[in-house]
């Protein structure tokens, strides 16, 4: 995380911008602390976001819609004390929490940290018992490796994991490296990996991942193309370890693609509502997204492969309205609250 000309620059987001340019060829925590403006006043939202996040999130259409609802966005100068700026009704600034301990924190940094580690990230899903929800949700079989690379083949064999395996860095620390994924097709290639990392069994899912965006109580699902299925015949012809694009940015949107309904059908709404409710409670977060896949050949067996805090909401359909309503609901709620948005400085 860097500051450039008073702006926050995130290395991870710089790479994401490059990936978005590639997509075109184919088609950390800052707090939100909530006060109570009078009915006839504007809701003033102070923000301190990275350059990329500000561009992708605070788009003109979003600002315009928010303005019609009495919401005004004001950029916080990170080089000046927050107490010298404002006043703000909603503040995207983590220091506010320390200066105003009487404010309840809805998305505290320690809760966000659970999503910075890919082991703890999915633990809430492992512990879920979603019964009578029109489907089953789990996580792919996986192990965490922290020892030297030469031990990885042994650890994989000991755990009984089947190839291919998706290798992901254990920590999600805001760097581009933390989102570099690899697919390993044979035992020998496993020794080339660099711990600490998570090794996750690849689940055939028809090449489609469901991006489930959570904004408070709102749930929005978007289909994206993902990695293709692997058959036994394919695996016999492939060896080695190959880097793959970030699944969240792989190719282009699959919303308008002509797909087999058994692959394209969204997860059942009751299942998503129960999953979102449980994860909000277990994670203590209100702004996140779930990367979810359906096991190929089934209709109701799903796997959560990643959970991301404050994702790229600019890619979510109708996010301007959804987020505007979310901000208004914070102020209209019966208690004071605060929630933490992405970025740090």
CSV table of C-alpha atoms in Angstrom, one decimal:
chain,number,residue,atom,x,y,z
A,1,UNK,CA,0.0,0.0,0.0
A,2,UNK,CA,1.5,3.4,-1.1
A,3,UNK,CA,0.6,7.1,-1.1
A,4,UNK,CA,1.1,8.9,-4.4
A,5,UNK,CA,0.5,12.7,-4.5
A,6,UNK,CA,-1.8,12.4,-1.5
A,7,UNK,CA,-3.7,9.5,-3.0
A,8,UNK,CA,-3.7,5.9,-1.8
A,9,UNK,CA,-2.3,3.4,-4.3
A,10,UNK,CA,-2.9,-0.3,-3.9
A,11,UNK,CA,-0.5,-2.7,-5.7
A,12,UNK,CA,-3.2,-5.3,-5.9
A,13,UNK,CA,-5.6,-2.9,-7.6
A,14,UNK,CA,-3.0,-1.7,-10.1
A,15,UNK,CA,-2.7,-5.3,-11.3
A,16,UNK,CA,-6.5,-5.6,-11.3
A,17,UNK,CA,-6.6,-2.6,-13.7
A,18,UNK,CA,-4.2,-4.4,-16.0
A,19,UNK,CA,-6.4,-7.5,-15.9
A,20,UNK,CA,-9.5,-5.5,-16.8
A,21,UNK,CA,-7.7,-4.2,-19.9
A,22,UNK,CA,-7.0,-7.8,-20.8
A,23,UNK,CA,-10.7,-8.7,-20.3
A,24,UNK,CA,-11.7,-6.1,-22.9
A,25,UNK,CA,-9.9,-8.2,-25.5
A,26,UNK,CA,-12.4,-10.9,-24.8
A,27,UNK,CA,-15.7,-9.1,-25.0
A,28,UNK,CA,-7.5,-3.5,4.0
A,29,UNK,CA,-9.7,-1.4,6.7
A,30,UNK,CA,-11.0,2.1,6.4
A,31,UNK,CA,-13.9,2.6,8.7
A,32,UNK,CA,-17.4,3.9,8.0
A,33,UNK,CA,-18.7,5.6,11.2
A,34,UNK,CA,-22.3,6.6,11.2
A,35,UNK,CA,-23.9,9.6,12.8
A,36,UNK,CA,-27.4,11.0,12.6
A,37,UNK,CA,-28.1,13.9,10.2
A,38,UNK,CA,-31.3,15.9,10.6
A,39,UNK,CA,-34.0,15.0,8.0
A,40,UNK,CA,-33.6,18.2,6.1
A,41,UNK,CA,-29.8,17.9,5.9
A,42,UNK,CA,-27.5,16.0,3.5
A,43,UNK,CA,-25.8,12.8,4.5
A,44,UNK,CA,-22.1,13.7,4.2
A,45,UNK,CA,-19.9,10.7,3.5
A,46,UNK,CA,-16.1,11.4,4.0
A,47,UNK,CA,-14.0,8.8,2.1
A,48,UNK,CA,-10.3,7.8,1.8
A,49,UNK,CA,-10.1,5.2,-0.9
A,50,UNK,CA,-7.3,4.1,-3.2
A,51,UNK,CA,-7.1,5.8,-6.5
A,52,UNK,CA,-8.4,2.7,-8.4
A,53,UNK,CA,-11.2,2.1,-5.8
A,54,UNK,CA,-12.3,5.7,-6.0
A,55,UNK,CA,-12.5,5.5,-9.8
A,56,UNK,CA,-14.3,2.2,-10.0
A,57,UNK,CA,-16.6,2.7,-7.1
A,58,UNK,CA,-17.5,6.4,-7.0
A,59,UNK,CA,-18.6,6.6,-10.6
A,60,UNK,CA,-20.5,9.7,-11.8
A,61,UNK,CA,-23.8,7.7,-12.0
A,62,UNK,CA,-23.4,6.6,-8.4
A,63,UNK,CA,-22.5,10.1,-7.2
A,64,UNK,CA,-25.5,11.5,-9.1
A,65,UNK,CA,-28.0,9.0,-7.7
A,66,UNK,CA,-26.6,9.5,-4.2
A,67,UNK,CA,-27.0,13.3,-4.6
A,68,UNK,CA,-30.7,12.9,-5.4
A,69,UNK,CA,-31.1,11.0,-2.1
A,70,UNK,CA,-29.2,13.7,-0.2
A,71,UNK,CA,-25.9,11.9,0.0
A,72,UNK,CA,-22.7,13.9,-0.6
A,73,UNK,CA,-19.3,12.3,-0.9
A,74,UNK,CA,-16.3,14.3,0.3
A,75,UNK,CA,-12.7,13.2,-0.1
A,76,UNK,CA,-10.7,13.1,3.1
A,77,UNK,CA,-7.2,14.5,3.0
A,78,UNK,CA,-5.0,11.7,4.5
A,79,UNK,CA,-2.3,14.3,5.3
A,80,UNK,CA,-4.5,16.2,7.7
A,81,UNK,CA,-6.1,15.1,11.0
A,82,UNK,CA,-9.6,13.9,10.6
A,83,UNK,CA,-10.8,16.1,13.5
A,84,UNK,CA,-9.9,19.2,11.3
A,85,UNK,CA,-12.2,18.0,8.5
A,86,UNK,CA,-15.9,17.5,8.1
A,87,UNK,CA,-18.3,17.3,9.9
A,88,UNK,CA,-19.2,13.9,8.4
A,89,UNK,CA,-22.1,11.7,9.0
A,90,UNK,CA,-20.4,8.6,7.5
A,91,UNK,CA,-16.7,8.4,7.7
A,92,UNK,CA,-14.5,6.0,5.8
A,93,UNK,CA,-11.5,6.3,8.1
A,94,UNK,CA,-10.3,3.7,10.6
A,95,UNK,CA,-8.9,6.2,13.1
A,96,UNK,CA,-12.4,7.4,13.8
A,97,UNK,CA,-13.1,4.2,15.7
A,98,UNK,CA,-10.3,4.9,18.1
A,99,UNK,CA,-11.3,8.6,18.7
A,100,UNK,CA,-15.0,7.7,19.2
A,101,UNK,CA,-15.1,4.4,21.2
A,102,UNK,CA,-18.8,5.0,21.9
A,103,UNK,CA,-19.6,4.1,18.2
A,104,UNK,CA,-20.4,0.5,17.6
A,105,UNK,CA,-18.2,-1.0,14.9
A,106,UNK,CA,-20.0,-3.3,12.5
A,107,UNK,CA,-17.1,-4.3,10.3
A,108,UNK,CA,-14.0,-4.1,12.7
A,109,UNK,CA,-10.5,-4.7,11.4
A,110,UNK,CA,-10.1,-8.0,13.4
A,111,UNK,CA,-13.1,-9.4,11.6
A,112,UNK,CA,-11.7,-8.3,8.2
A,113,UNK,CA,-8.5,-10.1,9.1
A,114,UNK,CA,-10.3,-13.5,9.0
A,115,UNK,CA,-10.5,-12.9,5.2
A,116,UNK,CA,-6.8,-12.1,5.0
A,117,UNK,CA,-6.0,-15.8,5.6
A,118,UNK,CA,-7.4,-18.4,3.3
A,119,UNK,CA,-7.6,-21.0,6.0
A,120,UNK,CA,-9.7,-18.9,8.4
A,121,UNK,CA,-11.5,-17.4,5.4
A,122,UNK,CA,-13.5,-20.5,4.7
A,123,UNK,CA,-13.8,-21.9,8.2
A,124,UNK,CA,-17.2,-20.3,8.7
A,125,UNK,CA,-18.4,-22.2,5.7
A,126,UNK,CA,-16.9,-25.5,6.9
A,127,UNK,CA,-18.9,-25.2,10.2
A,128,UNK,CA,-22.2,-24.4,8.5
A,129,UNK,CA,-25.2,-26.7,8.6
A,130,UNK,CA,-27.6,-25.5,5.9
A,131,UNK,CA,-30.5,-27.9,6.1
A,132,UNK,CA,-33.7,-27.5,4.1
A,133,UNK,CA,-32.2,-24.8,2.0
A,134,UNK,CA,-32.6,-26.4,-1.5
A,135,UNK,CA,-29.0,-27.3,-1.7
A,136,UNK,CA,-25.7,-28.1,0.0
A,137,UNK,CA,-22.7,-25.8,0.5
A,138,UNK,CA,-19.2,-26.8,1.4
A,139,UNK,CA,-15.6,-26.0,0.6
A,140,UNK,CA,-13.2,-28.1,-1.6
A,141,UNK,CA,-10.9,-30.4,0.2
A,142,UNK,CA,-7.8,-28.5,1.0
A,143,UNK,CA,-4.6,-28.4,3.2
A,144,UNK,CA,-2.4,-25.7,4.4
A,145,UNK,CA,1.4,-26.1,3.8
A,146,UNK,CA,3.8,-23.9,5.7
A,147,UNK,CA,7.0,-26.1,5.4
A,148,UNK,CA,9.6,-26.3,2.8
A,149,UNK,CA,8.5,-27.1,-0.8
A,150,UNK,CA,10.1,-30.6,-0.8
A,151,UNK,CA,7.5,-31.7,1.7
A,152,UNK,CA,4.5,-30.8,-0.4
A,153,UNK,CA,4.1,-34.0,-2.4
A,154,UNK,CA,4.2,-36.0,0.9
A,155,UNK,CA,1.7,-33.8,2.6
A,156,UNK,CA,-0.7,-34.1,-0.4
A,157,UNK,CA,-0.4,-37.9,-0.5
A,158,UNK,CA,-0.9,-38.0,3.3
A,159,UNK,CA,-4.1,-36.0,3.0
A,160,UNK,CA,-5.4,-38.0,0.1
A,161,UNK,CA,-5.9,-35.0,-2.1
A,162,UNK,CA,-6.5,-35.7,-5.8
A,163,UNK,CA,-4.9,-33.9,-8.7
A,164,UNK,CA,-5.2,-31.3,-10.2
A,165,UNK,CA,-4.8,-29.0,-7.3
A,166,UNK,CA,-5.3,-25.2,-7.2
A,167,UNK,CA,-2.4,-23.5,-5.3
A,168,UNK,CA,-3.2,-20.2,-3.6
A,169,UNK,CA,-1.0,-18.0,-1.3
A,170,UNK,CA,-2.2,-18.5,2.3
A,171,UNK,CA,-2.2,-14.8,3.0
A,172,UNK,CA,-4.3,-12.2,1.2
A,173,UNK,CA,-2.3,-9.1,2.1
A,174,UNK,CA,-3.2,-6.6,-0.6
A,175,UNK,CA,-0.3,-7.4,-2.9
A,176,UNK,CA,-0.6,-8.7,-6.4
A,177,UNK,CA,1.3,-11.8,-5.4
A,178,UNK,CA,-1.4,-12.8,-3.0
A,179,UNK,CA,-3.8,-13.4,-5.9
A,180,UNK,CA,-1.4,-15.4,-8.1
A,181,UNK,CA,-3.0,-18.8,-8.6
A,182,UNK,CA,-1.5,-22.0,-10.0
A,183,UNK,CA,-2.9,-25.3,-11.1
A,184,UNK,CA,-0.6,-28.3,-10.4
A,185,UNK,CA,-1.2,-31.4,-12.5
A,186,UNK,CA,1.4,-33.8,-11.2
A,187,UNK,CA,3.2,-34.7,-8.0
A,188,UNK,CA,6.6,-33.5,-9.1
A,189,UNK,CA,5.4,-30.0,-9.9
A,190,UNK,CA,4.1,-29.5,-6.3
A,191,UNK,CA,7.7,-29.2,-5.1
A,192,UNK,CA,8.0,-26.0,-7.3
A,193,UNK,CA,5.5,-24.2,-5.1
A,194,UNK,CA,6.4,-21.6,-2.5
A,195,UNK,CA,4.8,-22.0,1.0
A,196,UNK,CA,2.9,-20.8,2.9
A,197,UNK,CA,0.0,-21.7,0.7
A,198,UNK,CA,-3.3,-23.5,0.5
A,199,UNK,CA,-3.7,-26.5,-1.8
A,200,UNK,CA,-7.3,-27.0,-2.9
A,201,UNK,CA,-8.8,-29.8,-4.9
A,202,UNK,CA,-10.0,-28.7,-8.3
A,203,UNK,CA,-13.8,-29.2,-8.6
A,204,UNK,CA,-15.2,-29.4,-12.1
A,205,UNK,CA,-17.8,-26.7,-12.3
A,206,UNK,CA,-18.7,-26.2,-15.9
A,207,UNK,CA,-16.4,-23.2,-16.3
A,208,UNK,CA,-18.7,-20.9,-14.4
A,209,UNK,CA,-18.2,-19.1,-11.1
A,210,UNK,CA,-21.0,-17.3,-9.3
A,211,UNK,CA,-20.0,-13.9,-7.7
A,212,UNK,CA,-22.4,-13.4,-4.8
A,213,UNK,CA,-22.2,-9.7,-3.7
A,214,UNK,CA,-23.4,-8.9,-0.2
A,215,UNK,CA,-24.2,-5.3,0.7
A,216,UNK,CA,-25.9,-5.3,4.1
A,217,UNK,CA,-29.1,-7.3,3.6
A,218,UNK,CA,-28.9,-7.2,-0.2
A,219,UNK,CA,-27.7,-10.2,-2.3
A,220,UNK,CA,-26.8,-9.9,-6.0
A,221,UNK,CA,-25.5,-12.8,-8.1
A,222,UNK,CA,-23.4,-12.5,-11.3
A,223,UNK,CA,-22.0,-15.3,-13.5
A,224,UNK,CA,-18.4,-15.2,-14.6
A,225,UNK,CA,-16.4,-17.5,-16.8
A,226,UNK,CA,-13.9,-19.6,-14.9
A,227,UNK,CA,-11.5,-22.5,-15.5
A,228,UNK,CA,-12.7,-25.3,-17.7
A,229,UNK,CA,-13.5,-28.8,-16.5
A,230,UNK,CA,-10.7,-31.4,-16.4
A,231,UNK,CA,-11.4,-35.0,-17.5
A,232,UNK,CA,-9.2,-38.0,-16.8
A,233,UNK,CA,-8.2,-38.1,-20.4
A,234,UNK,CA,-7.2,-34.5,-20.3
A,235,UNK,CA,-5.1,-35.0,-17.1
A,236,UNK,CA,-3.2,-37.9,-18.7
A,237,UNK,CA,-1.9,-35.4,-21.3
A,238,UNK,CA,-1.0,-32.6,-19.0
A,239,UNK,CA,1.9,-32.2,-16.6
A,240,UNK,CA,3.5,-29.4,-14.7
A,241,UNK,CA,2.2,-26.3,-13.0
A,242,UNK,CA,0.5,-23.5,-14.8
A,243,UNK,CA,-0.4,-19.9,-13.6
A,244,UNK,CA,-4.0,-19.0,-14.1
A,245,UNK,CA,-5.8,-15.6,-14.2
A,246,UNK,CA,-7.6,-14.4,-11.1
A,247,UNK,CA,-10.9,-16.3,-11.1
A,248,UNK,CA,-12.7,-13.1,-10.3
A,249,UNK,CA,-11.3,-11.5,-13.5
A,250,UNK,CA,-11.2,-14.5,-15.8
A,251,UNK,CA,-12.2,-13.6,-19.3
A,252,UNK,CA,-15.6,-11.8,-19.3
A,253,UNK,CA,-19.1,-11.8,-17.8
A,254,UNK,CA,-21.1,-14.9,-18.6
A,255,UNK,CA,-24.5,-13.2,-17.9
A,256,UNK,CA,-25.5,-13.1,-21.6
A,257,UNK,CA,-23.7,-16.2,-22.7
A,258,UNK,CA,-25.7,-19.1,-24.3
A,259,UNK,CA,-25.0,-21.8,-21.7
A,260,UNK,CA,-26.5,-25.1,-20.7
A,261,UNK,CA,-29.2,-24.3,-18.1
A,262,UNK,CA,-27.8,-26.9,-15.8
A,263,UNK,CA,-24.6,-24.9,-15.6
A,264,UNK,CA,-25.9,-21.4,-15.8
A,265,UNK,CA,-28.8,-21.6,-13.3
A,266,UNK,CA,-28.1,-19.4,-10.3
A,267,UNK,CA,-27.9,-21.1,-6.9
A,268,UNK,CA,-31.4,-21.3,-5.2
A,269,UNK,CA,-32.3,-18.0,-3.5
A,270,UNK,CA,-33.3,-19.6,-0.2
A,271,UNK,CA,-29.8,-21.2,-0.1
A,272,UNK,CA,-28.1,-17.9,-0.8
A,273,UNK,CA,-30.1,-16.0,1.8
A,274,UNK,CA,-29.3,-18.6,4.5
A,275,UNK,CA,-25.6,-18.6,3.5
A,276,UNK,CA,-25.4,-14.8,3.5
A,277,UNK,CA,-27.2,-14.5,6.8
A,278,UNK,CA,-24.9,-17.1,8.5
A,279,UNK,CA,-21.7,-15.6,7.1
A,280,UNK,CA,-22.7,-12.1,8.1
A,281,UNK,CA,-23.2,-13.4,11.6
A,282,UNK,CA,-20.1,-15.5,11.7
A,283,UNK,CA,-17.8,-13.1,10.0
A,284,UNK,CA,-19.2,-10.0,11.6
A,285,UNK,CA,-19.1,-8.3,8.2
A,286,UNK,CA,-21.7,-6.6,5.9
A,287,UNK,CA,-19.7,-5.8,2.8
A,288,UNK,CA,-18.2,-8.8,1.1
A,289,UNK,CA,-18.6,-11.2,-1.8
A,290,UNK,CA,-18.6,-15.0,-2.1
A,291,UNK,CA,-17.0,-16.9,-5.0
A,292,UNK,CA,-19.2,-20.0,-5.4
A,293,UNK,CA,-19.2,-22.9,-7.9
A,294,UNK,CA,-21.7,-25.7,-8.6
A,295,UNK,CA,-20.2,-29.2,-8.8
A,296,UNK,CA,-20.5,-30.3,-12.5
A,297,UNK,CA,-23.2,-32.9,-13.0
A,298,UNK,CA,-25.2,-31.8,-9.9
A,299,UNK,CA,-27.9,-29.3,-9.4
A,300,UNK,CA,-27.7,-28.6,-5.7
A,301,UNK,CA,-24.1,-29.2,-4.6
A,302,UNK,CA,-22.1,-26.0,-4.3
A,303,UNK,CA,-18.6,-25.0,-3.0
A,304,UNK,CA,-17.3,-21.7,-1.7
A,305,UNK,CA,-13.8,-21.2,-3.0
A,306,UNK,CA,-13.1,-17.6,-1.8
A,307,UNK,CA,-14.6,-14.8,0.2
A,308,UNK,CA,-13.5,-11.2,-0.4
A,309,UNK,CA,-14.0,-8.1,1.7
A,310,UNK,CA,-15.3,-5.0,-0.1
A,311,UNK,CA,-14.9,-6.4,-3.6
A,312,UNK,CA,-15.2,-4.5,-6.9
A,313,UNK,CA,-18.7,-3.3,-6.5
A,314,UNK,CA,-18.4,-1.2,-9.6
A,315,UNK,CA,-18.9,-4.5,-11.6
A,316,UNK,CA,-22.1,-5.4,-9.7
A,317,UNK,CA,-25.3,-4.6,-11.6
A,318,UNK,CA,-27.3,-1.7,-10.2
A,319,UNK,CA,-24.7,-1.2,-7.4
A,320,UNK,CA,-25.4,2.6,-7.4
A,321,UNK,CA,-28.9,2.0,-6.1
A,322,UNK,CA,-28.1,-0.9,-3.8
A,323,UNK,CA,-25.2,1.0,-2.1
A,324,UNK,CA,-27.1,4.2,-1.8
A,325,UNK,CA,-29.9,2.4,0.0
A,326,UNK,CA,-27.4,0.7,2.2
A,327,UNK,CA,-25.9,4.0,3.3
A,328,UNK,CA,-29.3,5.4,4.0
A,329,UNK,CA,-30.2,2.3,6.0
A,330,UNK,CA,-27.2,2.8,8.2
A,331,UNK,CA,-28.4,6.3,9.3
A,332,UNK,CA,-32.1,5.2,9.6
A,333,UNK,CA,-31.2,2.2,11.8
A,334,UNK,CA,-32.2,2.5,15.4
A,335,UNK,CA,-28.6,2.4,16.7
A,336,UNK,CA,-25.3,4.0,16.0
A,337,UNK,CA,-23.0,1.9,13.9
A,338,UNK,CA,-19.8,1.9,11.9
A,339,UNK,CA,-18.5,-0.4,9.2
A,340,UNK,CA,-15.1,-0.8,7.6
A,341,UNK,CA,-14.5,-0.4,3.9
A,342,UNK,CA,-11.4,-1.4,1.9
A,343,UNK,CA,-8.1,0.2,2.0
A,344,UNK,CA,-5.6,1.4,4.7
A,345,UNK,CA,-3.0,4.1,5.0
